[in-house]
Coordinates of N, CA and C in Angstrom, one line a residue:
M3 N 3.9 21.0 52.5 CA 3.0 22.0 51.7 C 3.8 22.0 50.1
K4 N 4.8 22.0 50.2 CA 5.5 21.9 48.7 C 5.1 20.6 48.2
K5 N 4.9 19.7 48.8 CA 4.9 18.2 48.1 C 3.2 18.2 47.6
S6 N 2.5 19.0 48.5 CA 1.5 19.0 47.7 C 1.1 19.5 46.9
L7 N 1.7 21.0 46.6 CA 1.8 22.0 45.5 C 2.1 21.0 44.3
A8 N 3.0 20.3 44.6 CA 3.8 19.4 43.3 C 2.9 18.4 42.7
A9 N 2.5 17.8 44.3 CA 1.0 16.5 43.2 C -0.2 17.4 42.4
V10 N -0.4 18.5 43.4 CA -1.9 19.1 42.0 C -1.2 19.3 40.5
V11 N 0.2 20.0 40.8 CA 0.4 20.6 39.8 C 0.7 19.8 38.6
G12 N 1.3 18.6 39.2 CA 1.5 17.0 38.5 C 0.3 16.2 38.0
A13 N -0.5 16.6 39.1 CA -2.3 15.8 38.5 C -2.7 16.7 37.0
A14 N -2.2 18.3 37.2 CA -3.4 19.3 36.3 C -2.5 19.1 35.1
L15 N -1.1 18.4 34.9 CA -0.7 18.6 33.8 C -0.9 17.3 33.1
V16 N -1.1 16.1 33.8 CA -1.1 14.8 33.4 C -3.0 15.5 32.9
A17 N -3.6 15.9 33.4 CA -5.2 15.6 32.8 C -5.1 16.9 31.7
V18 N -4.3 17.9 31.5 CA -3.8 18.0 30.1 C -3.5 17.8 29.2
L19 N -2.1 16.8 29.2 CA -1.9 16.1 28.5 C -2.6 14.9 28.2
A20 N -3.3 14.5 28.7 CA -4.9 13.6 28.2 C -5.5 13.9 27.5
A21 N -5.8 15.4 28.1 CA -7.1 16.0 26.7 C -6.1 16.4 25.7
C22 N -4.9 16.5 25.1 CA -4.0 17.0 24.2 C -4.0 15.4 23.2
G23 N -3.6 14.7 24.2 CA -3.6 13.2 23.6 C -4.7 12.3 23.0
G24 N -5.9 13.2 22.2 CA -6.8 12.3 21.8 C -6.7 11.4 20.6
G25 N -5.4 12.0 19.7 CA -5.1 11.5 18.8 C -4.4 10.0 18.6
E26 N -4.0 9.5 19.8 CA -3.1 8.5 20.5 C -4.3 7.3 20.7
N27 N -3.5 6.4 20.4 CA -4.6 4.7 21.1 C -4.6 5.0 22.2
A28 N -5.2 3.8 23.0 CA -5.5 3.2 24.1 C -4.7 3.3 24.9
S29 N -3.1 2.8 24.8 CA -2.3 2.9 25.5 C -1.2 3.9 25.4
G30 N -2.0 5.0 24.7 CA -1.2 6.2 24.0 C 0.0 6.5 24.1
N31 N 0.3 5.4 23.2 CA 1.2 5.3 22.0 C 0.8 5.7 20.9
T32 N 1.9 6.3 20.2 CA 1.8 6.6 18.5 C 1.8 5.1 17.7
L33 N 1.2 5.1 16.9 CA 1.3 3.7 15.9 C 2.1 3.9 14.8
R34 N 3.2 3.0 14.9 CA 4.1 3.3 13.7 C 3.5 2.5 12.8
V35 N 3.4 3.0 11.3 CA 3.1 2.4 10.1 C 4.5 2.7 8.9
G36 N 4.2 1.3 8.6 CA 5.6 0.9 7.4 C 4.8 1.1 6.1
T37 N 5.8 2.2 5.1 CA 4.8 2.0 4.1 C 5.8 2.4 3.0
L38 N 5.3 2.8 2.0 CA 6.6 3.0 0.9 C 6.8 4.5 0.4
S39 N 8.1 4.8 -0.5 CA 7.9 6.6 -0.3 C 7.8 6.6 -2.0
D40 N 7.8 5.4 -2.7 CA 7.7 5.6 -4.2 C 6.8 4.9 -5.1
S41 N 5.8 4.1 -4.3 CA 4.6 4.0 -5.4 C 3.7 4.0 -5.4
K42 N 3.6 4.9 -6.3 CA 2.3 5.7 -6.6 C 1.3 5.0 -7.5
P43 N -0.3 5.0 -7.1 CA -0.7 5.9 -6.1 C -0.8 5.4 -4.6
N44 N -0.2 4.1 -4.4 CA -1.2 3.5 -2.9 C 0.2 4.2 -1.9
A45 N 1.3 4.4 -2.2 CA 2.2 4.7 -1.3 C 3.0 5.4 -1.3
Y46 N 3.2 6.3 -1.2 CA 4.3 7.3 -1.8 C 4.7 8.8 -0.8
Q47 N 5.5 9.4 -0.7 CA 6.1 10.9 -0.4 C 5.9 11.9 -1.0
E48 N 5.5 12.9 -1.0 CA 5.2 14.1 -1.5 C 5.1 15.2 -0.8
N49 N 6.1 16.2 -0.9 CA 6.8 17.3 -0.2 C 7.1 16.6 1.1
G50 N 7.7 15.8 1.1 CA 8.0 15.3 2.6 C 7.2 14.8 4.1
V51 N 5.4 14.8 2.9 CA 4.8 13.9 3.4 C 4.7 12.5 2.4
F52 N 4.1 11.6 3.7 CA 3.3 10.2 3.1 C 2.0 10.4 3.0
T53 N 1.9 9.9 1.4 CA 0.4 10.2 1.1 C -0.2 8.6 0.2
G54 N -0.8 8.9 -1.0 CA -1.2 7.9 -1.5 C -2.3 7.5 -1.5
F55 N -3.3 6.5 -1.7 CA -4.8 6.1 -1.6 C -4.7 5.2 -0.7
D56 N -3.7 4.4 -0.3 CA -3.8 3.5 1.1 C -3.1 4.7 2.1
N57 N -2.5 5.3 2.5 CA -2.1 6.0 3.3 C -3.1 6.7 3.4
E58 N -3.8 7.6 2.9 CA -5.1 8.3 2.9 C -6.1 7.8 3.5
L59 N -6.3 6.8 2.9 CA -7.2 6.0 3.5 C -7.4 5.6 5.4
L60 N -5.7 5.0 5.6 CA -5.7 4.9 7.0 C -5.9 6.3 7.9
K61 N -5.1 6.7 7.8 CA -5.2 8.5 8.1 C -6.6 8.4 8.6
A62 N -8.1 8.2 7.5 CA -9.2 8.6 8.0 C -9.8 7.6 8.7
I63 N -9.3 6.4 8.5 CA -9.7 5.4 9.3 C -8.9 5.6 10.9
A64 N -8.1 5.8 11.2 CA -7.5 6.5 12.1 C -8.5 7.5 12.8
A65 N -9.1 8.4 12.1 CA -9.3 9.8 12.8 C -10.7 9.1 13.3
H66 N -11.2 8.2 12.7 CA -12.5 7.4 13.5 C -12.5 7.3 14.3
Q67 N -11.2 6.6 14.7 CA -10.8 5.9 15.6 C -10.1 6.1 17.2
N68 N -9.9 7.2 16.4 CA -9.1 8.4 17.6 C -7.2 7.4 17.9
L69 N -7.1 7.3 16.7 CA -5.4 6.7 16.8 C -4.6 7.6 16.3
K70 N -3.4 7.7 16.9 CA -2.5 8.5 16.0 C -1.0 7.5 15.3
L71 N -1.0 8.3 14.5 CA 0.0 7.3 13.2 C 1.2 8.0 13.0
E72 N 2.4 7.5 12.7 CA 3.4 8.0 12.5 C 3.9 7.1 11.3
F73 N 4.3 7.7 10.1 CA 4.5 6.8 8.7 C 6.1 7.0 8.9
V74 N 6.4 5.7 8.6 CA 8.0 5.8 8.0 C 8.4 4.8 7.1
S75 N 9.1 5.3 6.2 CA 9.3 4.4 4.7 C 10.1 3.1 5.4
T76 N 10.1 2.0 4.4 CA 11.0 0.9 4.3 C 11.0 0.3 2.7
E77 N 11.2 -1.2 2.7 CA 11.2 -1.5 1.6 C 10.4 -2.7 1.4
F78 N 9.4 -3.1 0.5 CA 8.6 -3.7 0.4 C 8.7 -5.3 1.0
S79 N 10.0 -5.4 0.3 CA 10.3 -6.6 0.6 C 10.7 -7.2 2.5
A80 N 10.8 -6.2 3.0 CA 11.0 -6.4 4.5 C 9.7 -5.9 5.4
L81 N 8.6 -5.3 4.7 CA 7.7 -5.1 5.7 C 7.1 -5.9 6.4
L82 N 6.8 -7.0 6.2 CA 5.5 -7.7 6.3 C 6.7 -8.3 7.6
S83 N 7.8 -8.8 7.3 CA 9.0 -9.5 8.7 C 8.8 -8.3 9.8
Q84 N 8.8 -7.0 9.1 CA 8.9 -5.9 10.0 C 7.5 -6.0 11.3
V85 N 6.5 -6.0 10.4 CA 5.3 -5.5 10.9 C 5.2 -7.0 12.4
A86 N 5.9 -8.0 11.8 CA 5.5 -9.3 12.2 C 6.7 -9.3 13.7
N87 N 7.4 -9.0 13.7 CA 8.6 -8.5 14.3 C 8.5 -7.3 15.0
G88 N 7.4 -6.6 15.3 CA 7.0 -5.8 15.9 C 7.4 -4.1 15.7
K89 N 8.2 -4.0 14.6 CA 9.0 -2.9 14.5 C 8.0 -1.7 14.0
F90 N 6.6 -2.9 13.2 CA 6.0 -1.3 12.5 C 4.6 -2.2 13.8
D91 N 3.7 -1.2 13.8 CA 2.2 -1.8 14.5 C 1.5 -2.2 12.7
I92 N 1.4 -1.3 11.7 CA 0.8 -1.4 11.1 C 1.5 -1.6 9.5
G93 N 1.5 -2.1 8.6 CA 2.0 -2.1 6.9 C 1.0 -1.5 6.2
S94 N 1.2 -0.5 5.2 CA 0.6 0.1 5.0 C 0.9 0.1 3.5
S95 N 0.5 -0.5 2.3 CA 1.4 -0.6 1.3 C 0.8 -0.9 -0.2
G96 N -0.4 -1.5 -0.2 CA -1.2 -2.2 -1.2 C -0.9 -3.4 -1.2
I97 N -1.0 -4.5 0.0 CA -0.9 -5.4 0.8 C -1.7 -6.5 0.0
S98 N -1.5 -7.3 -1.0 CA -2.2 -8.6 -1.3 C -2.1 -9.6 -0.5
Q99 N -4.0 -10.1 -0.2 CA -3.3 -10.7 1.3 C -3.6 -12.3 0.5
T100 N -2.6 -12.5 0.4 CA -2.0 -14.0 0.0 C -2.3 -15.0 1.0
D101 N -2.3 -16.6 1.0 CA -2.1 -17.6 1.7 C -0.6 -17.7 2.8
E102 N 0.1 -17.0 1.8 CA 1.9 -17.5 2.1 C 1.7 -16.3 3.1
R103 N 1.7 -15.0 3.1 CA 1.8 -13.9 3.9 C 0.8 -14.1 5.0
R104 N -0.5 -14.7 4.8 CA -1.4 -14.8 6.3 C -0.7 -15.7 7.1
R105 N 0.3 -16.6 6.4 CA 1.3 -17.4 7.8 C 2.2 -16.6 8.4
T106 N 2.4 -14.8 8.0 CA 3.3 -14.3 8.6 C 2.4 -13.6 9.6
V107 N 1.7 -12.7 8.7 CA 0.7 -11.3 9.7 C -1.1 -11.5 9.5
D108 N -1.4 -10.7 10.1 CA -3.1 -10.7 10.2 C -3.2 -9.7 9.7
F109 N -4.4 -10.1 8.8 CA -5.3 -8.7 8.1 C -6.0 -8.0 8.5
S110 N -6.4 -6.8 8.2 CA -7.7 -6.5 8.1 C -8.7 -6.7 7.1
A111 N -9.8 -6.3 7.1 CA -10.7 -6.4 6.2 C -10.3 -6.0 5.0
P112 N -10.6 -6.6 3.7 CA -10.4 -6.1 2.3 C -10.6 -4.3 2.1
Y113 N -9.8 -3.7 1.6 CA -10.3 -2.7 1.3 C -10.0 -2.2 -0.2
N114 N -9.1 -3.1 -1.0 CA -9.3 -2.4 -2.6 C -9.2 -4.1 -2.9
Y115 N -8.7 -4.2 -4.5 CA -8.5 -5.1 -5.0 C -6.9 -5.0 -5.5
Q116 N -6.4 -6.3 -6.2 CA -5.0 -6.2 -6.9 C -5.6 -6.0 -8.3
S117 N -4.9 -5.3 -9.4 CA -4.7 -5.3 -10.5 C -3.6 -5.2 -10.9
L118 N -2.8 -5.3 -11.8 CA -1.6 -5.6 -12.3 C -1.8 -5.1 -14.1
G119 N -0.4 -4.5 -14.5 CA 0.0 -3.9 -15.3 C 1.3 -4.3 -16.1
I120 N 1.3 -5.3 -17.4 CA 2.4 -5.4 -18.1 C 3.2 -3.9 -18.5
E121 N 4.6 -3.6 -18.7 CA 4.8 -2.1 -19.3 C 6.2 -2.1 -19.5
T122 N 6.0 -1.6 -20.6 CA 7.3 -1.9 -21.4 C 8.1 -0.8 -22.4
R123 N 8.9 -0.8 -23.1 CA 9.0 0.7 -24.1 C 8.9 0.1 -25.2
E124 N 8.2 1.1 -26.3 CA 7.7 0.9 -27.4 C 9.3 0.1 -28.5
G125 N 8.5 -1.0 -29.6 CA 10.0 -1.6 -29.8 C 10.2 -2.6 -29.4
V126 N 10.0 -2.8 -28.4 CA 10.6 -4.5 -27.4 C 9.9 -5.2 -27.7
G127 N 8.9 -5.4 -28.0 CA 8.2 -6.6 -29.0 C 7.2 -7.4 -27.8
I128 N 7.0 -6.8 -26.5 CA 6.0 -7.4 -25.1 C 4.4 -6.8 -25.8
T129 N 3.6 -7.8 -25.9 CA 2.6 -7.4 -25.8 C 1.1 -7.8 -24.7
D130 N 1.8 -8.8 -24.1 CA 0.9 -9.5 -22.9 C 1.7 -10.8 -22.8
E131 N 1.5 -11.5 -21.5 CA 2.1 -12.7 -21.0 C 2.8 -13.4 -21.9
N132 N 2.0 -13.9 -23.0 CA 2.4 -14.2 -23.7 C 4.3 -14.3 -24.5
S133 N 4.4 -13.0 -24.4 CA 5.4 -12.3 -25.1 C 6.8 -12.3 -24.4
L134 N 6.3 -12.7 -23.2 CA 7.7 -12.5 -22.2 C 8.6 -13.3 -22.4
T135 N 8.5 -14.5 -23.1 CA 9.4 -16.0 -23.1 C 11.0 -15.3 -23.5
G136 N 12.1 -15.8 -22.7 CA 13.3 -14.9 -22.4 C 13.5 -13.4 -22.4
K137 N 12.6 -12.8 -21.9 CA 12.5 -11.4 -22.0 C 12.8 -11.2 -20.6
R138 N 13.7 -10.0 -19.9 CA 14.3 -9.7 -18.9 C 12.8 -8.8 -18.2
I139 N 12.6 -9.4 -16.9 CA 11.0 -8.5 -16.8 C 11.4 -7.9 -15.3
G140 N 11.4 -6.9 -14.9 CA 11.5 -6.5 -13.5 C 10.1 -6.5 -12.4
V141 N 10.9 -7.0 -11.4 CA 9.5 -6.5 -10.3 C 10.0 -6.4 -9.3
V142 N 9.0 -6.2 -8.5 CA 9.5 -6.0 -6.8 C 9.3 -7.3 -5.9
Q143 N 10.7 -7.8 -5.7 CA 11.0 -8.7 -4.7 C 9.6 -9.1 -3.7
G144 N 8.7 -10.0 -3.6 CA 8.5 -10.9 -2.7 C 6.6 -9.9 -3.0
T145 N 6.5 -9.3 -4.1 CA 4.6 -8.7 -4.6 C 4.0 -9.6 -4.9
V146 N 2.9 -9.4 -5.2 CA 2.3 -10.3 -6.1 C 2.5 -9.9 -7.8
S147 N 3.2 -9.1 -8.4 CA 3.7 -8.9 -9.6 C 4.9 -10.2 -9.5
D148 N 5.4 -10.1 -8.5 CA 6.8 -11.5 -8.6 C 6.2 -12.9 -8.5
S149 N 5.2 -13.4 -7.7 CA 4.4 -14.5 -7.9 C 3.7 -14.3 -9.3
W150 N 3.1 -13.5 -9.7 CA 2.1 -13.3 -11.2 C 3.2 -14.0 -12.0
L151 N 4.6 -12.9 -12.3 CA 5.1 -13.4 -13.3 C 5.3 -14.6 -13.4
A152 N 5.9 -15.7 -12.1 CA 6.5 -16.9 -11.8 C 5.3 -18.0 -12.2
A153 N 3.9 -17.8 -12.2 CA 3.4 -18.5 -12.2 C 2.5 -18.0 -13.8
N154 N 2.7 -17.0 -14.4 CA 2.1 -16.9 -15.5 C 3.3 -16.9 -17.3
A155 N 4.4 -16.3 -16.4 CA 5.1 -16.6 -17.5 C 6.4 -16.7 -17.2
P156 N 6.8 -18.4 -16.4 CA 7.9 -19.3 -15.7 C 9.6 -19.3 -17.4
A157 N 8.8 -18.9 -18.7 CA 10.2 -18.7 -19.5 C 10.8 -17.1 -19.1
A158 N 10.0 -16.5 -18.8 CA 11.1 -15.0 -18.6 C 11.8 -15.2 -17.5
Q159 N 12.7 -14.3 -17.3 CA 14.0 -14.3 -17.0 C 13.1 -12.9 -15.7
A160 N 12.9 -13.5 -14.4 CA 12.6 -12.2 -13.5 C 13.8 -11.9 -13.2
V161 N 13.9 -10.5 -13.0 CA 14.6 -9.6 -12.5 C 14.3 -8.3 -10.9
R162 N 14.4 -8.8 -10.2 CA 14.2 -8.2 -9.2 C 14.7 -7.3 -8.0
F163 N 14.0 -6.4 -7.9 CA 14.3 -4.9 -7.2 C 13.8 -5.3 -6.3
P164 N 14.4 -4.2 -4.7 CA 13.6 -4.0 -3.6 C 12.6 -2.8 -3.6
Q165 N 12.1 -2.2 -4.8 CA 11.2 -1.4 -4.9 C 11.0 -0.7 -6.2
D166 N 10.1 0.1 -6.9 CA 9.4 0.4 -7.6 C 10.4 1.5 -8.2
A167 N 10.8 2.2 -7.8 CA 12.2 3.0 -7.9 C 13.3 2.6 -9.0
A168 N 13.6 1.6 -8.6 CA 14.7 0.8 -9.0 C 14.2 -0.1 -10.1
T169 N 13.0 -0.4 -10.3 CA 12.5 -1.4 -11.1 C 12.4 -0.2 -12.3
L170 N 11.8 0.8 -12.0 CA 11.8 1.7 -13.2 C 13.0 2.3 -14.0
A171 N 13.6 3.0 -13.1 CA 15.2 3.0 -14.0 C 15.6 2.3 -14.6
A172 N 15.2 0.9 -14.0 CA 16.2 -0.3 -15.2 C 15.1 -0.1 -16.4
L173 N 13.7 0.0 -16.9 CA 13.3 0.0 -17.2 C 13.3 1.4 -18.4
K174 N 13.8 2.5 -18.0 CA 13.8 3.3 -18.4 C 15.6 3.3 -18.8
S175 N 16.5 3.2 -19.0 CA 17.4 2.8 -19.1 C 17.7 1.4 -20.1
G176 N 17.0 0.6 -20.2 CA 17.2 -0.3 -21.3 C 17.3 -1.9 -20.3
A177 N 17.7 -1.4 -19.4 CA 18.6 -2.7 -18.8 C 17.8 -3.9 -18.5
I178 N 16.5 -3.7 -18.5 CA 15.4 -4.9 -18.6 C 14.3 -4.5 -19.5
D179 N 13.4 -5.8 -19.9 CA 12.8 -5.2 -21.3 C 11.5 -4.9 -21.1
G180 N 10.9 -5.2 -19.6 CA 9.6 -4.9 -19.1 C 9.7 -4.9 -17.5
A181 N 8.3 -5.0 -17.1 CA 8.2 -4.7 -15.8 C 6.7 -5.2 -15.5
I182 N 6.3 -5.4 -14.4 CA 5.1 -5.8 -13.5 C 5.2 -4.7 -12.8
F183 N 3.9 -3.8 -12.8 CA 3.8 -3.1 -11.5 C 2.2 -3.4 -11.6
D184 N 1.5 -2.4 -10.2 CA 0.3 -1.8 -9.7 C -0.3 -1.3 -11.3
Q185 N -1.6 -2.1 -11.8 CA -2.0 -1.1 -12.7 C -1.7 0.3 -13.0
A186 N -2.2 0.6 -11.6 CA -2.3 2.2 -11.3 C -0.8 3.3 -11.4
T187 N 0.2 2.2 -10.8 CA 1.2 2.6 -10.7 C 1.9 2.9 -12.7
A188 N 1.4 1.5 -13.0 CA 2.2 1.3 -14.3 C 1.7 2.5 -15.1
E189 N 0.3 2.8 -15.1 CA -0.2 3.8 -16.4 C 0.4 5.4 -15.8
D190 N 0.7 5.5 -14.3 CA 1.2 6.6 -14.1 C 2.7 7.0 -14.7
Y191 N 3.1 5.6 -14.8 CA 4.4 6.1 -15.1 C 4.6 6.2 -16.4
A192 N 3.9 5.3 -17.2 CA 3.8 5.9 -19.0 C 3.4 7.1 -19.1
A193 N 2.1 7.7 -18.0 CA 2.2 9.2 -18.4 C 2.9 9.9 -18.4
K194 N 3.7 10.0 -17.2 CA 5.4 10.8 -16.8 C 6.5 10.8 -17.5
N195 N 6.2 9.5 -18.2 CA 7.9 9.2 -19.0 C 7.6 9.1 -20.1
S196 N 6.6 10.2 -20.9 CA 7.0 9.6 -22.4 C 8.2 10.0 -23.3
D197 N 9.2 10.3 -22.8 CA 10.6 10.1 -23.1 C 11.0 9.2 -23.1
A198 N 10.7 8.5 -22.3 CA 11.4 6.9 -22.2 C 10.5 6.2 -23.0
K199 N 9.2 6.5 -23.3 CA 8.4 5.8 -24.6 C 7.8 4.0 -24.1
L200 N 7.2 4.7 -22.8 CA 6.9 3.6 -22.3 C 5.5 3.5 -22.1
K201 N 5.0 2.1 -22.1 CA 3.4 2.3 -22.8 C 3.0 0.7 -21.9
V202 N 2.2 0.7 -21.1 CA 1.1 -0.6 -20.5 C 0.4 -1.0 -21.6
V203 N 1.1 -2.4 -21.7 CA 0.0 -3.2 -23.3 C -0.7 -4.2 -22.4
K204 N -0.7 -4.4 -21.5 CA -1.8 -5.2 -20.3 C -1.8 -5.0 -19.5
A205 N -3.4 -4.8 -19.4 CA -3.9 -5.0 -17.3 C -4.7 -5.9 -16.9
I206 N -4.1 -6.7 -15.8 CA -4.7 -7.7 -15.5 C -5.5 -7.2 -14.3
T207 N -6.8 -7.8 -14.0 CA -7.2 -7.5 -13.2 C -7.9 -8.8 -12.0
T208 N -7.4 -8.9 -11.0 CA -7.5 -10.2 -9.8 C -8.2 -10.1 -8.8
T209 N -8.7 -11.3 -8.1 CA -9.6 -11.0 -7.1 C -8.8 -10.7 -6.0
I210 N -7.4 -10.9 -5.6 CA -7.4 -10.7 -4.3 C -6.8 -9.3 -3.7
P211 N -7.3 -9.4 -2.6 CA -7.9 -8.2 -1.6 C -6.6 -7.6 -1.1
H212 N -6.2 -6.1 -1.3 CA -6.2 -5.5 -0.4 C -6.5 -5.1 1.1
G213 N -5.1 -5.2 2.2 CA -5.5 -5.3 3.5 C -3.8 -4.7 4.1
F214 N -4.3 -3.9 5.2 CA -3.5 -3.3 5.9 C -3.1 -4.7 7.1
A215 N -1.8 -4.8 7.0 CA -1.0 -6.0 8.2 C -1.1 -5.5 9.4
V216 N -1.2 -6.6 10.2 CA -0.8 -5.9 11.8 C -0.4 -7.2 12.4
K217 N 0.5 -7.1 13.2 CA 1.0 -8.3 13.8 C -0.4 -9.4 14.3
K218 N 0.6 -10.6 14.2 CA -0.3 -12.1 14.3 C -1.1 -11.9 15.7
G219 N -2.2 -12.3 16.0 CA -2.7 -11.9 17.4 C -3.2 -10.8 17.6
N220 N -2.9 -9.5 16.9 CA -3.3 -8.0 17.5 C -4.7 -8.3 17.0
T221 N -5.8 -8.8 17.5 CA -7.0 -8.7 16.9 C -7.5 -7.2 17.6
E222 N -7.1 -6.8 18.6 CA -7.7 -5.4 18.9 C -7.3 -4.3 18.4
L223 N -6.3 -4.2 17.3 CA -6.0 -3.2 16.4 C -6.8 -3.4 15.5
A224 N -6.6 -4.3 14.8 CA -7.3 -5.4 13.7 C -8.5 -4.9 13.7
G225 N -9.7 -4.6 14.7 CA -10.7 -4.4 14.9 C -10.9 -2.5 14.9
K226 N -10.0 -2.2 15.1 CA -10.3 -1.1 15.5 C -10.0 -0.7 13.7
I227 N -9.1 -0.7 13.2 CA -9.0 -0.7 11.6 C -10.3 -0.8 10.9
N228 N -11.0 -2.3 11.3 CA -12.1 -3.1 10.4 C -12.9 -1.8 10.8
A229 N -13.4 -1.5 12.1 CA -14.4 -0.5 12.7 C -14.5 1.2 12.0
G230 N -13.3 1.5 11.7 CA -12.8 2.5 10.9 C -13.1 2.6 9.6
L231 N -13.0 1.2 8.8 CA -12.7 1.2 7.4 C -14.3 1.2 7.2
K232 N -15.4 0.5 8.2 CA -16.7 0.3 7.6 C -17.3 1.9 7.6
A233 N -16.6 2.7 8.7 CA -17.0 4.2 9.0 C -16.7 4.8 7.6
V234 N -15.9 4.9 7.1 CA -15.4 5.8 6.2 C -15.8 5.0 4.6
I235 N -16.1 3.8 4.5 CA -17.0 3.3 3.4 C -18.4 3.8 3.3
A236 N -18.8 3.9 4.9 CA -20.4 4.2 4.8 C -20.6 5.7 4.1
D237 N -19.9 6.5 5.0 CA -19.9 8.0 4.9 C -19.0 8.2 3.5
G238 N -18.7 8.0 2.7 CA -18.6 8.3 1.5 C -16.9 8.3 1.5
T239 N -16.3 8.3 2.1 CA -14.9 8.7 2.3 C -14.0 7.9 1.5
W240 N -14.2 6.8 1.4 CA -13.7 5.5 0.7 C -13.6 6.1 -1.2
E241 N -15.0 6.5 -1.2 CA -14.9 6.9 -2.8 C -14.3 8.0 -3.1
R242 N -14.6 9.1 -1.8 CA -13.8 10.2 -2.1 C -12.0 10.1 -2.7
V243 N -11.4 9.5 -1.9 CA -9.8 9.3 -1.5 C -9.8 8.0 -2.9
H244 N -10.8 7.3 -3.4 CA -10.3 6.6 -4.6 C -10.5 7.8 -5.7
R245 N -11.1 8.2 -5.8 CA -11.3 9.2 -6.4 C -10.0 10.2 -7.0
R246 N -9.3 10.8 -5.7 CA -8.5 11.2 -5.9 C -7.1 10.7 -6.2
F247 N -6.9 9.3 -6.1 CA -5.8 8.5 -7.1 C -6.0 7.8 -7.6
E248 N -7.1 7.1 -7.5 CA -7.4 6.3 -8.9 C -8.6 6.5 -9.3
P249 N -8.2 7.7 -10.1 CA -10.0 8.4 -10.7 C -10.5 7.5 -11.9
N250 N -9.7 6.6 -12.5 CA -10.5 5.8 -13.6 C -10.6 4.5 -13.2
A251 N -10.1 3.8 -11.9 CA -10.6 2.6 -11.8 C -12.2 2.4 -11.3
P252 N -12.4 1.2 -11.6 CA -13.5 1.1 -11.4 C -13.9 1.0 -10.0
V253 N -14.9 1.4 -9.2 CA -15.2 1.6 -7.3 C -16.3 -0.2 -7.3
P254 N -15.9 -1.3 -6.5 CA -16.7 -2.2 -6.6 C -17.3 -2.1 -5.6
V255 N -18.4 -2.7 -5.6 CA -20.1 -2.3 -5.0 C -20.0 -2.3 -3.7
E256 N -19.0 -3.5 -2.7 CA -18.9 -3.2 -1.3 C -18.3 -2.5 -1.0
F257 N -17.6 -1.4 -1.7 CA -16.8 0.0 -0.9 C -18.1 1.4 -1.8
K258 N -19.1 1.3 -1.9 CA -19.8 2.3 -2.2 C -20.5 3.0 -1.1
A259 N -20.5 4.2 -1.1 CA -21.4 5.0 0.4 C -21.9 4.4 0.6
G260 N -22.4 4.0 1.7 CA -23.7 3.5 2.5 C -23.7 1.9 2.7
Q261 N -22.1 1.4 1.8 CA -22.2 0.3 2.3 C -21.8 0.1 3.9
K262 N -22.3 -1.3 4.7 CA -22.1 -1.3 5.7 C -21.7 -2.7 6.2

């Protein structure tokens, strides 16, 4: 009798847990998302909460697909290898889809495009990529900014950092002459560091798409992200999130509400 009662109670508990677990993935596990804590406006922490365009978009996608997420801070230079080895299920931080990175991880469908900004201090003499020769230019290691600098200003002295915060600190202190950031990030730093006399001297638009990274071969998760992405584009969520974090950036036609 006690055994039967225990079985009934156990079954009821399982049913309750299942009903409460609507935000979890099909296997009942929370998806771990590797992201950044200091890279506005794409991925950062505010009052202890991970936010930014990429992370808020991913939250909306997860809500459509009944997925539960746990965000964890890491350094960008380690992120893709951590997705590849299974430490994280998803990488979210304005990751540009390059051929080199596709050899390490798979990506979702594009959800934005990469734009860069050359940032410096007043009086340094940097105006564009042609004036970077001999200058100490900060980049976050392994980013598109890093590869762009190598390809477009090979005579510059690249100074590599693990994250944006360290790059910004070096720029403000004068340890470096300039830096290459995501365009929106560079503009945000200039606006909030007027005492350091920072300015964005040139914006560079690329056609390199951003994507959420998943472990190679995880077509099920990539498919769920893509289905959710279509839904948030179609219902206008993509545009609302974009206006919140990148109000001055144009909206590519493929991300406008109603697109499928």
